[in-house]
Every structure is written in C-alpha cells, then in structure tokens.
Amino acid sequence: MDLDLTEEQEMLKTMARDFLQKECPKSLVRELEESDQGYSEELWHKMAELGWMGLNLPDEYDGLGSTFMDLALLLEEMGRNILPSPFFSTVVLGAFAVMDGGTEEQKTEILPKLANGEIIMALAWLEPDGSYEPKSITTHAVASGDDYVINGTKLFVADASVADYLVAITRTKNSSSPEEGITLFLVDAKSPGVKCAIVPTIGLDKQCEVVFNDVRIPKKNMLGELDKGWSLAKRILMRGMVGKCAEMVGGAQATLDMANDYAKERVQYGKPIGSFQVIQHYLANMWIDVNTSRSITYEAAWRVSENLPCIQDVAIAKGWVNDAYNRVTERGIQVHGAIGTTRDHDMGLYYRRSKAAELAFGDTGFCEELIAQEREF
Amino acid sequence: MDFQLTPEQVVLRKEFVDFFEAEMKHAPEGWIGGEEEVIATDEGWAFHKEMARKLGERGWIALAWPKEYGGQERPIMDQFMFNEVRGYYRSPGIDVFGVSMLAPTLLAAGTEEQKKEHLPYIARGERAWCQGWSEPDAGSDLANLSTRAIKEGDEYVLNGQKTWTTGAHYADWCFAVVRTDTASKRSRGLSFLLIDMKSPGITIRPLPNMVGEHMFNEVYFDNVRVPVKNRIGPENQGWAVTRAAMNFERSSAEFFAGSKRLVEEVVEFCKETKRDGEPLSKNPVVRHKLAAMVTKATVGLTWARQVAWIQHKGGLAVAEASAAKVFGSESGQQLTYMGCQLLGTHAQLKRGSHWAPLHGSLETEYQRCVGLNFGGGTSEIQRNVIAWEGLKLPRG
C-alpha cells in the first residue's frame, strides 16, 4: 500500500501545471471558447512534443508507455487550468478505443500519428435522447458489399468539428437485449455524408451534432467485434468518467485556490473577509469537497489503471465529484461577491465548466443507477 | 501509488474480521453498537468489559504503542484497519477516552512513573476513563473553564463542575483540565490532572440524551483531593498538554465503517421489503437514494484512509482529521435521515417493537447522531481548524 504519488508523478504534475500556466493563459482560453476551431494548433503541437498524446501508448507506437493513473494526473492539471483542446477526445477516448479494440493494422495506421499530434479523434456515442444506455443507440450500420452504410444522428460529440476520425457507436443488429448488436466503427470524418455542426453549450466546448447520411465505411474500419461492441464501449465510458473526475478535481482545486486567495486580499469592515467565520466555513466546506473528490478519484483511476473491476468505484467517484465540483464553483462565486458573476471573471468560467463536466459521461442520476445495478438493488 | 493491502495487511485484517465476526454473535440481543450502547446499560457495560479483556489479551487495544507499555509498535495503518473492522462490526471493547485521548497524552507528556502506572491497564482494557474538559461556561471555548485546583502540600483541592462527561458513572478515572492559577486568565494557569473517581467529594448526575439513554453526566467536585504527582506536565502548562496528543489514529474510521454497515442494512431492507407489490429497491426513487447513501459512506471511508495514511507517514493531519470528523458526523446525520425516509412509516418504531425494521436502530440513531456534531469538538470548531490549518486563513 502506498497512497502517495511517486516522485515521477509529482514531477509530471508540476511540469504540466507550469507549462499550462505559461502556454495557456485565461485570455487564450476565452479566445478559443469564442472561436470555431476551439483549440490552438501551436499549443497542440507543443503538447505532442512533450509526449502527452502518446503518454499511455506503448513504445512501438511512439508512445511513452505510462499508466492511466499518470494520464489522470495530467488531466487534473488540464482541468485546473481549463485547457481547451481535443486532448480528452483524442487521447482518453479515441486512442484507448483503438488500443482496446483495434486490429494491428488499425493501430499501426493511427496510433503513431496520434502520438505525434497529427490525428484528432472524437467519440460519437450519444444520440438526441442524450442517454448513455445501450438501448439509446439507434444509429444504424448496415452491411453492403465491402462496406457498412451508417445512418443516424449523434449529439454532444465533443471536438467532431476538428476530428480526423470519429469512433461511432452504432447498432448493427436489433435484438431483445439492447447490449447485443452494438458495433463500433472508425469513421473518416471527411467521408461523404458526414455532416457536423457545433451546438452552442454552457461550456462553449465545441460539442457537435453529427449526422450520418448513407455514410459508407469499409468493413476493415470496424473497431472490435461485430455486434459485441458494448463491452468495448463500456470500457471507453469508464475511462471517460474517471478522466472527467480528474479534470473536475483540478478545476475544483483552482476554484478553491482563487477563492482562498481572494478571501485573504479582500478587505471589508477593516478586515480581510477570510477572517470572518462565515467565509471560513464556506471555504472549509470547499476544502472538504475538493479533497474528498481527489481521494475518491485517485482510487477509481488507479483501479482503471490496474485493470481491476472498477464500475462501482468509478460511478461513486463521478457521482460524488459531479456534485462536489458544482458546490465548489457556486461557493467560489459567493466568496467573490458580485464580481464573480461577470463574464470577464474566471469564476464564471469554472462555474460553467463544472456544469459541462457534470453532464459529460454520466450525470449523478446515471451514476446512481449504475451503482444500483452493480450492487443488484 | 498502490491502493492494495499488503499480504501482511490482508492476513491481519482477516484476523480482525474473523475475531469480530465470531465474538459479535454473543452481543446482547438487539445490539446496535455505539458509545451509548456501552454506557447506557449494565448489560452493555458488561459486554464492553468482556470484549475489552479479549482485545487486551490480543494486544489489539494498543497496536501502535511502544512495547514497554503494553503496545505492539505496529504502524498506524494497522491501527486504522483495526478501527475500521471494529467499527463495521459495532464492537465495544475500546475505551476511546483512555485509548485515544489519555494514552497519547501520557506518551507525549507523562513521566515514566505515570506511564507505567496507567498505560498497561489501558492496554489490557482494565481501567475505564472519562474526560473532564467541558464545563457549563466552557464548551468550544474551553480556555474559559473555572474549576479550581488549589495546592495544599502535596495535594490539589478541587472545586467546580464538569459537564457532558460521557461514561463518568462507569469510569474508574477522569483526566481533567483545571485552573491551578486562579489569578491567570484563559489558557494560562491551567493544569492537566488525573483524578481517581472513587475520591471523596465527587458527585455524578445523569444528563440523559433525547433517546433517554444515560451517557452524559454532570460531575461536581467538592473539595476533592488529588495528589500533585497525578499532574501531567508542568503546573499551569496544562493547555499545552491538551494539544500534545495528536499522534493517535484520528481518521474516524470506525464511524465511517459503521455508516457503511448501516447503509448495507438499509439496502437489504429495501431488497427484502415489498411495497405496493414490488421490492422497494426496484423503485427508482429508492434506488437513487440508496446509491447516494452508498456514495456518501464510501467517500467517507476513503477519506478516513487518506487521513490515516498521512499519519502513518508521520504527519499530524490536523485539517484532514477535522474534515473527517465533521464529514463523518454530518454524513451520519444525512444517512440516518435518508434511511428513515426509506423505512417510511415504520421509521418511527422504537426498539422492542416487533414491527420495528432493523431492530429500531434507525429510530435510535436518528436521535443519537445529532450529538456527534458536538463531542470531540463541534462542527464549527472543526471548520475553523480547516480554515486556519488547511487554508491558512487569518483567525478572526
């Protein structure tokens, strides 16, 4: 048992924090939020040079061969700084989908380029009903000669607008069990019939509506087994959930730090407001939320990293951190007073992002139902 | 990072589990655990003493203490595992006042003679202690206390009143903070004394909790004579002595483990109980409430382990332990509240009614749990500590 980060992990965190602080000031975050591109190519390539895209990929694909736990720590720093980039879509979701389900050919084609920052991926899972449940997968892929033909609408596809490849979760067979008959495909985003539009969201985080209209995909682009894709999808989901937790922990810590600093600087009635017990107790509650969130997230991330059974742990973590991060950003604004509600202030940025992160990869209700199923309620 | 228990920890934990699993079969009927259960009835107290003896025989009361005083010099994480397993099984047998408060104080500030005179008895579970700190006008503001101890030769003569004295009616000894320099104010002029509860001049009055259980007492001292050699630390330096005892396992593990058990029982109840022709646990509202309860209890226990880990590595975990305490007591309150909601109309049934689900434990715990927000430092004090120590905010 060792609940401490290793020296290398501490170094990774510090290095990432320093890099992001320098390379991704809040002015850039805001600029990118307002842009269609949504990320900075220059920054993206610098991240690739640091080896971040291939952090978890094996050496043979130009990766660094680190653990998912390390990736979670990197995500924490990205969440702390709010890094607008398709990193999560590409690395946490796309790269692992290929690693888990891809053929050797697919891996060789995609992963080295991905590691070098030349490929952006996006995960097309949710549909207009917004549910992660298997029965909500209605986008159809039908065999036709050497191809599959995909038809359907995907929603909340983060970064599809800049992606080279989409991982599309489709239905290839109607069956009495909704988990049966699901297949994943690698879709070239430039394929004829793919239509992509950014939807305006609270996080201004480039989530898209993606319409597949008779999109022909070669059979060799199937990711994993025909009709048996649900288990692959679930593994993607677990990483997505715990990855979001890590980002949220970073964002919550940043919010607490800002509020704590402000409480020490802001003087009213002749004293720093941080000397008033009401403010101290708000901040103490935030401290508890941030720290319990981090410990529950690290354990869940470690379980994912070690390939141990993790569904319940991940669901508990996501459910808890969802609510904790929202509480923290809400109180963070309260400590700051009215200025925290303005468009120019960073508090609002974190407040909006906490809502976006809560809704990504399982809101609390979804997590609770997952716990209920795992515990056989 | 590695969250897995070591092979040695797995073996030790199993030893704890096997022991409590077997021994708790002999608990008095309808036993629901908690300090109240131990102190409120003679039957509970007898079971506690019996378990204390057995734990003492195994050396489990003093796992992390030095061997010369009856301990085993085991790491804090072993202590954490023991507390967690004991909490889960709701076993009595640990006198928290002697084991978790006085013993670390003695180890930090006691003379060799004082350590030898008391520690082995605590380690064997033979001597029961109570805590003489709070007074009617000195609760959170402990330094405002006024019980006087005036030196006469080699004795102090005590006069005054202590309150909220848990278990004074069974305790053999009391450790108290008293004013030895009556001219001084606040935290100056206080001393830390050990008082034999059989001393003439001590009167104990029960202060029953809202359940009706006799746990708290008011303790009156009327010219009670205490030998000067029973003072821990220098005279008038008692305040520093009260602050010295931080190096015991303070993660609230047993409490969180008890909450985990409570949640498991409510889950079982909801699986077994049909309402409107269907198991309660199939109702979406119930499922979500149960999952939220699982989440809270799990997060608490995970945090407790983190606190213990910091201590295991030699840290004091001041803010962290305060967080565990306030999170523990408040989540305990929320869990009993939610549990009662799930029990529905039956939540009001008291122990002893054959209609009462879960032996009426929730009806009792719903009342008991509010008290946990005060003992060992109020929730407000815990949050102050987090603000001062964890966030370095200025004291108001």
XYZ file of N, CA, C and O in Angstrom, chain A residues 1-6 9 69 256 260 263-264 271-272 274-277 279-281 283-285 287-288 291-292 295-296 298-299 302-303 308 312 316 319-320 364-369 371-373 375-377, chain B residues 1-6 9 77 263-264 267 271 281-282 287-292 294-296 298-299 302-303 305-306 309 313 319-320 323 326-327 379-381 383-384 386-388 390-396:
408
model
N 0.835 -1.197 0.000
C 0.000 0.000 0.000
C 0.872 1.250 0.000
O 1.809 1.356 0.756
N 0.544 2.160 -0.873
C 1.255 3.429 -0.913
C 0.318 4.465 -1.523
O 0.064 4.458 -2.721
N -0.215 5.325 -0.704
C -1.219 6.274 -1.187
C -0.596 7.577 -1.690
O -1.303 8.515 -2.027
N 0.723 7.630 -1.725
C 1.390 8.831 -2.229
C 1.670 8.697 -3.722
O 1.858 7.596 -4.229
N 1.723 9.835 -4.392
C 2.177 9.839 -5.771
C 3.679 9.540 -5.781
O 4.383 9.877 -4.831
N 4.143 8.920 -6.858
C 5.582 8.702 -6.979
C 6.253 10.038 -7.309
O 5.584 11.008 -7.706
N 5.484 11.019 -10.744
C 4.126 11.546 -10.897
C 4.033 12.989 -10.403
O 3.372 13.821 -11.026
N -3.117 6.033 -14.659
C -3.031 6.882 -13.461
C -2.258 8.161 -13.778
O -2.674 9.258 -13.377
N -11.035 26.708 -5.535
C -10.772 26.886 -4.099
C -9.573 27.812 -3.899
O -9.622 28.718 -3.057
N -9.786 31.268 -1.945
C -8.980 31.395 -0.727
C -8.070 32.619 -0.816
O -7.980 33.413 0.131
N -10.176 35.751 -0.471
C -10.650 35.964 0.905
C -9.562 36.578 1.779
O -9.857 37.264 2.762
N -8.321 36.345 1.420
C -7.216 36.925 2.196
C -6.901 38.366 1.768
O -6.380 39.152 2.545
N -11.174 44.432 7.715
C -10.501 43.135 7.870
C -10.586 42.343 6.577
O -11.544 42.512 5.821
N -9.639 41.437 6.361
C -9.823 40.528 5.222
C -11.087 39.687 5.443
O -11.318 39.214 6.569
N -11.683 36.840 4.719
C -11.317 35.482 5.129
C -11.165 35.320 6.629
O -10.983 34.204 7.110
N -11.229 36.421 7.384
C -11.185 36.283 8.842
C -12.596 36.120 9.414
O -12.754 35.857 10.601
N -13.605 36.302 8.573
C -14.991 36.119 9.064
C -15.348 34.637 9.036
O -15.062 33.920 8.070
N -16.021 34.212 10.090
C -16.282 32.777 10.232
C -17.172 32.229 9.120
O -16.960 31.104 8.658
N -17.266 33.101 5.988
C -16.429 32.876 4.802
C -15.498 31.689 5.052
O -15.281 30.847 4.162
N -14.944 31.627 6.254
C -14.062 30.500 6.579
C -14.792 29.169 6.426
O -14.234 28.196 5.928
N -16.037 29.143 6.844
C -16.769 27.875 6.779
C -17.172 27.512 5.347
O -17.185 26.348 4.979
N -15.302 28.186 2.848
C -14.049 27.685 2.287
C -13.685 26.319 2.867
O -13.132 25.463 2.164
N -14.003 26.110 4.138
C -13.733 24.798 4.750
C -14.560 23.716 4.046
O -14.065 22.622 3.755
N -15.816 24.047 3.749
C -16.653 23.079 3.023
C -16.086 22.799 1.635
O -16.087 21.652 1.170
N -12.970 23.012 0.821
C -11.745 22.224 1.060
C -12.103 20.745 1.209
O -11.448 19.874 0.631
N -13.162 20.474 1.958
C -13.592 19.083 2.143
C -14.026 18.485 0.809
O -13.648 17.368 0.449
N -10.909 17.849 -1.467
C -10.009 16.777 -1.028
C -10.658 15.397 -1.032
O -10.009 14.410 -1.396
N -11.924 15.323 -0.653
C -12.599 14.015 -0.759
C -12.738 13.631 -2.233
O -12.614 12.453 -2.581
N -9.389 12.149 -3.385
C -9.047 10.797 -2.908
C -9.939 9.735 -3.551
O -9.460 8.665 -3.917
N -11.209 10.044 -3.754
C -12.098 9.037 -4.367
C -11.758 8.882 -5.861
O -11.834 7.783 -6.420
N -8.683 9.374 -7.255
C -7.406 8.666 -7.418
C -7.600 7.155 -7.287
O -7.005 6.384 -8.026
N -8.434 6.761 -6.340
C -8.610 5.312 -6.193
C -9.303 4.724 -7.427
O -8.912 3.673 -7.932
N -6.869 4.628 -10.254
C -5.892 3.549 -10.044
C -6.493 2.195 -10.426
O -5.843 1.372 -11.058
N -7.745 1.997 -10.077
C -8.388 0.718 -10.416
C -8.507 0.549 -11.932
O -8.282 -0.526 -12.469
N -8.490 -3.461 -12.786
C -9.269 -4.166 -11.759
C -10.754 -3.865 -11.987
O -11.090 -2.899 -12.675
N -18.272 0.127 -10.059
C -18.877 0.775 -8.902
C -18.009 1.926 -8.393
O -18.514 3.005 -8.061
N -19.231 5.780 -8.236
C -19.245 6.520 -6.964
C -18.440 7.806 -7.114
O -18.873 8.888 -6.717
N -20.262 10.351 -9.486
C -21.452 10.900 -8.821
C -21.062 11.921 -7.756
O -21.668 12.989 -7.644
N -20.050 11.584 -6.987
C -19.626 12.478 -5.902
C -18.987 13.755 -6.449
O -19.328 14.866 -6.047
N -25.149 12.606 -12.210
C -25.214 11.873 -10.947
C -26.317 10.819 -10.955
O -26.144 9.726 -10.413
N -27.427 11.134 -11.597
C -28.508 10.154 -11.679
C -28.062 8.890 -12.416
O -28.354 7.764 -11.996
N -27.335 9.088 -13.478
C -26.804 7.947 -14.247
C -25.842 7.126 -13.375
O -25.900 5.898 -13.353
N -24.980 7.824 -12.655
C -24.016 7.124 -11.791
C -24.741 6.333 -10.714
O -24.362 5.197 -10.391
N -25.773 6.926 -10.158
C -26.511 6.237 -9.094
C -27.191 4.977 -9.623
O -27.208 3.944 -8.949
N -27.725 5.057 -10.819
C -28.352 3.874 -11.389
C -27.303 2.785 -11.658
O -27.554 1.592 -11.465
N -24.584 2.336 -9.905
C -24.288 1.753 -8.590
C -25.388 0.751 -8.223
O -25.114 -0.363 -7.770
N -26.632 1.165 -8.445
C -27.767 0.294 -8.120
C -27.674 -1.033 -8.875
O -27.912 -2.106 -8.315
N -27.295 -0.949 -10.139
C -27.176 -2.181 -10.936
C -26.007 -3.033 -10.444
O -26.134 -4.246 -10.302
N -24.702 -3.134 -7.521
C -24.983 -3.688 -6.190
C -26.238 -4.568 -6.194
O -26.684 -5.018 -5.149
N -26.823 -4.732 -7.356
C -28.021 -5.563 -7.523
C -29.165 -5.150 -6.612
O -29.776 -5.966 -5.942
N -29.446 -3.843 -6.582
C -30.612 -3.358 -5.823
C -31.873 -3.889 -6.487
O -31.958 -3.956 -7.700
N 1.814 4.736 -6.634
C 0.517 4.635 -5.960
C 0.007 3.200 -5.996
O 0.057 2.558 -7.033
N -0.454 2.748 -4.852
C -0.939 1.372 -4.788
C -1.953 1.275 -3.640
O -1.590 1.437 -2.483
N -3.198 1.075 -4.012
C -4.254 1.066 -3.000
C -4.465 -0.319 -2.392
O -5.280 -0.487 -1.498
N -3.758 -1.302 -2.925
C -3.942 -2.676 -2.459
C -3.334 -2.869 -1.062
O -2.271 -2.320 -0.773
N -3.996 -3.677 -0.233
C -3.391 -4.048 1.053
C -2.173 -4.922 0.782
O -2.156 -5.692 -0.171
N -1.157 -4.831 1.631
C -0.005 -5.729 1.523
C -0.451 -7.126 1.974
O -1.453 -7.255 2.686
N -0.983 -7.154 5.576
C -2.221 -6.454 5.975
C -3.446 -7.327 5.719
O -4.386 -7.318 6.511
N -1.383 2.355 9.971
C -2.344 1.748 9.044
C -2.939 0.465 9.626
O -4.073 0.102 9.306
N -25.704 1.442 5.921
C -26.190 1.534 4.542
C -26.461 0.126 4.003
O -27.493 -0.111 3.362
N -25.571 -0.804 4.277
C -25.793 -2.174 3.808
C -27.102 -2.746 4.365
O -27.829 -3.445 3.662
N -30.000 -1.204 2.558
C -30.096 -1.815 1.222
C -30.807 -3.166 1.323
O -31.742 -3.457 0.560
N -34.338 -4.402 -0.365
C -34.431 -5.546 -1.281
C -35.489 -6.539 -0.807
O -36.176 -7.167 -1.608
N -36.544 -1.804 -3.508
C -35.307 -1.489 -4.228
C -35.503 -1.417 -5.736
O -34.580 -1.052 -6.455
N -36.691 -1.771 -6.222
C -36.963 -1.633 -7.656
C -37.562 -0.270 -7.984
O -37.691 0.102 -9.156
N -33.935 3.460 -5.345
C -32.619 3.045 -5.871
C -31.620 4.195 -5.812
O -30.472 4.028 -5.423
N -32.090 5.375 -6.231
C -31.176 6.511 -6.277
C -30.785 6.971 -4.885
O -29.642 7.348 -4.638
N -31.734 6.921 -3.983
C -31.412 7.299 -2.607
C -30.400 6.326 -2.012
O -29.433 6.737 -1.371
N -30.609 5.049 -2.258
C -29.674 4.042 -1.750
C -28.277 4.250 -2.342
O -27.265 4.171 -1.636
N -28.235 4.526 -3.642
C -26.930 4.728 -4.285
C -26.240 5.965 -3.724
O -25.015 5.975 -3.536
N -27.027 6.992 -3.443
C -26.441 8.204 -2.850
C -25.885 7.887 -1.464
O -24.851 8.420 -1.053
N -24.746 4.898 -0.491
C -23.529 4.111 -0.734
C -22.366 5.066 -1.038
O -21.254 4.928 -0.518
N -22.663 6.055 -1.888
C -21.625 7.011 -2.287
C -21.063 7.742 -1.067
O -19.850 7.803 -0.863
N -21.941 8.277 -0.263
C -21.503 9.059 0.894
C -20.656 8.221 1.842
O -19.584 8.650 2.292
N -18.987 5.514 1.191
C -17.729 5.104 0.559
C -16.731 6.252 0.521
O -15.540 6.065 0.808
N -17.219 7.429 0.160
C -16.331 8.599 0.113
C -15.742 8.848 1.513
O -14.549 9.117 1.658
N -13.058 6.250 2.330
C -11.866 6.517 1.506
C -11.085 7.697 2.077
O -9.854 7.677 2.141
N -11.806 8.706 2.509
C -11.140 9.869 3.102
C -10.459 9.489 4.418
O -9.327 9.914 4.693
N -9.173 6.706 5.249
C -7.933 6.003 4.942
C -6.833 6.993 4.553
O -5.671 6.833 4.919
N -7.220 8.029 3.832
C -6.257 9.068 3.448
C -5.691 9.760 4.689
O -4.486 10.012 4.781
N -3.365 7.515 6.413
C -2.120 7.396 5.643
C -1.165 8.554 5.946
O 0.041 8.367 6.118
N 2.517 8.202 7.741
C 3.785 8.713 7.225
C 4.405 9.758 8.154
O 5.376 10.413 7.793
N -5.898 19.443 9.708
C -7.096 19.821 8.953
C -7.809 18.579 8.425
O -9.041 18.507 8.421
N -7.027 17.602 8.006
C -7.600 16.379 7.424
C -8.457 15.625 8.447
O -9.544 15.131 8.118
N -11.626 17.440 9.028
C -12.536 17.197 7.907
C -13.227 15.843 8.076
O -14.432 15.711 7.840
N -15.983 16.211 10.857
C -17.202 16.951 10.512
C -17.936 16.260 9.357
O -19.176 16.164 9.347
N -17.191 15.714 8.425
C -17.828 14.968 7.319
C -18.519 13.731 7.886
O -19.640 13.391 7.485
N -18.859 20.935 15.072
C -18.648 21.071 13.622
C -18.085 22.450 13.300
O -17.289 22.598 12.363
N -18.496 23.456 14.060
C -17.992 24.815 13.819
C -16.495 24.882 14.118
O -15.724 25.478 13.353
N -16.108 24.264 15.231
C -14.676 24.265 15.576
C -13.881 23.501 14.517
O -12.794 23.928 14.097
N -14.526 23.189 11.392
C -14.399 24.022 10.182
C -13.410 25.166 10.414
O -12.679 25.554 9.502
N -13.407 25.699 11.636
C -12.394 26.718 11.945
C -10.997 26.135 11.747
O -10.113 26.783 11.179
N -10.043 23.668 9.854
C -9.746 23.504 8.424
C -9.351 24.852 7.816
O -8.388 24.962 7.058
N -10.102 25.900 8.192
C -9.815 27.229 7.644
C -8.430 27.716 8.089
O -7.671 28.267 7.287
N -8.098 27.496 9.349
C -6.823 28.020 9.863
C -5.635 27.161 9.425
O -4.608 27.675 9.024
N -5.714 24.259 7.242
C -5.715 23.757 5.869
C -5.629 24.880 4.844
O -5.062 24.708 3.773
N -6.223 26.038 5.171
C -6.291 27.133 4.200
C -5.512 28.363 4.650
O -5.449 29.353 3.915
N -4.948 28.283 5.842
C -4.115 29.380 6.382
C -4.857 30.724 6.384
O -4.279 31.782 6.091
N -6.127 30.662 6.679
C -6.900 31.902 6.793
C -6.634 32.535 8.155
O -6.334 31.833 9.120
N -6.757 33.859 8.209
C -6.462 34.537 9.488
C -7.530 34.249 10.541
O -8.708 34.114 10.204
N -7.100 34.125 11.793
C -8.063 33.960 12.884
C -8.807 35.269 13.085
O -8.185 36.331 13.105
N -10.113 35.173 13.221
C -10.970 36.361 13.259
C -10.752 37.247 14.475
O -10.110 36.905 15.402
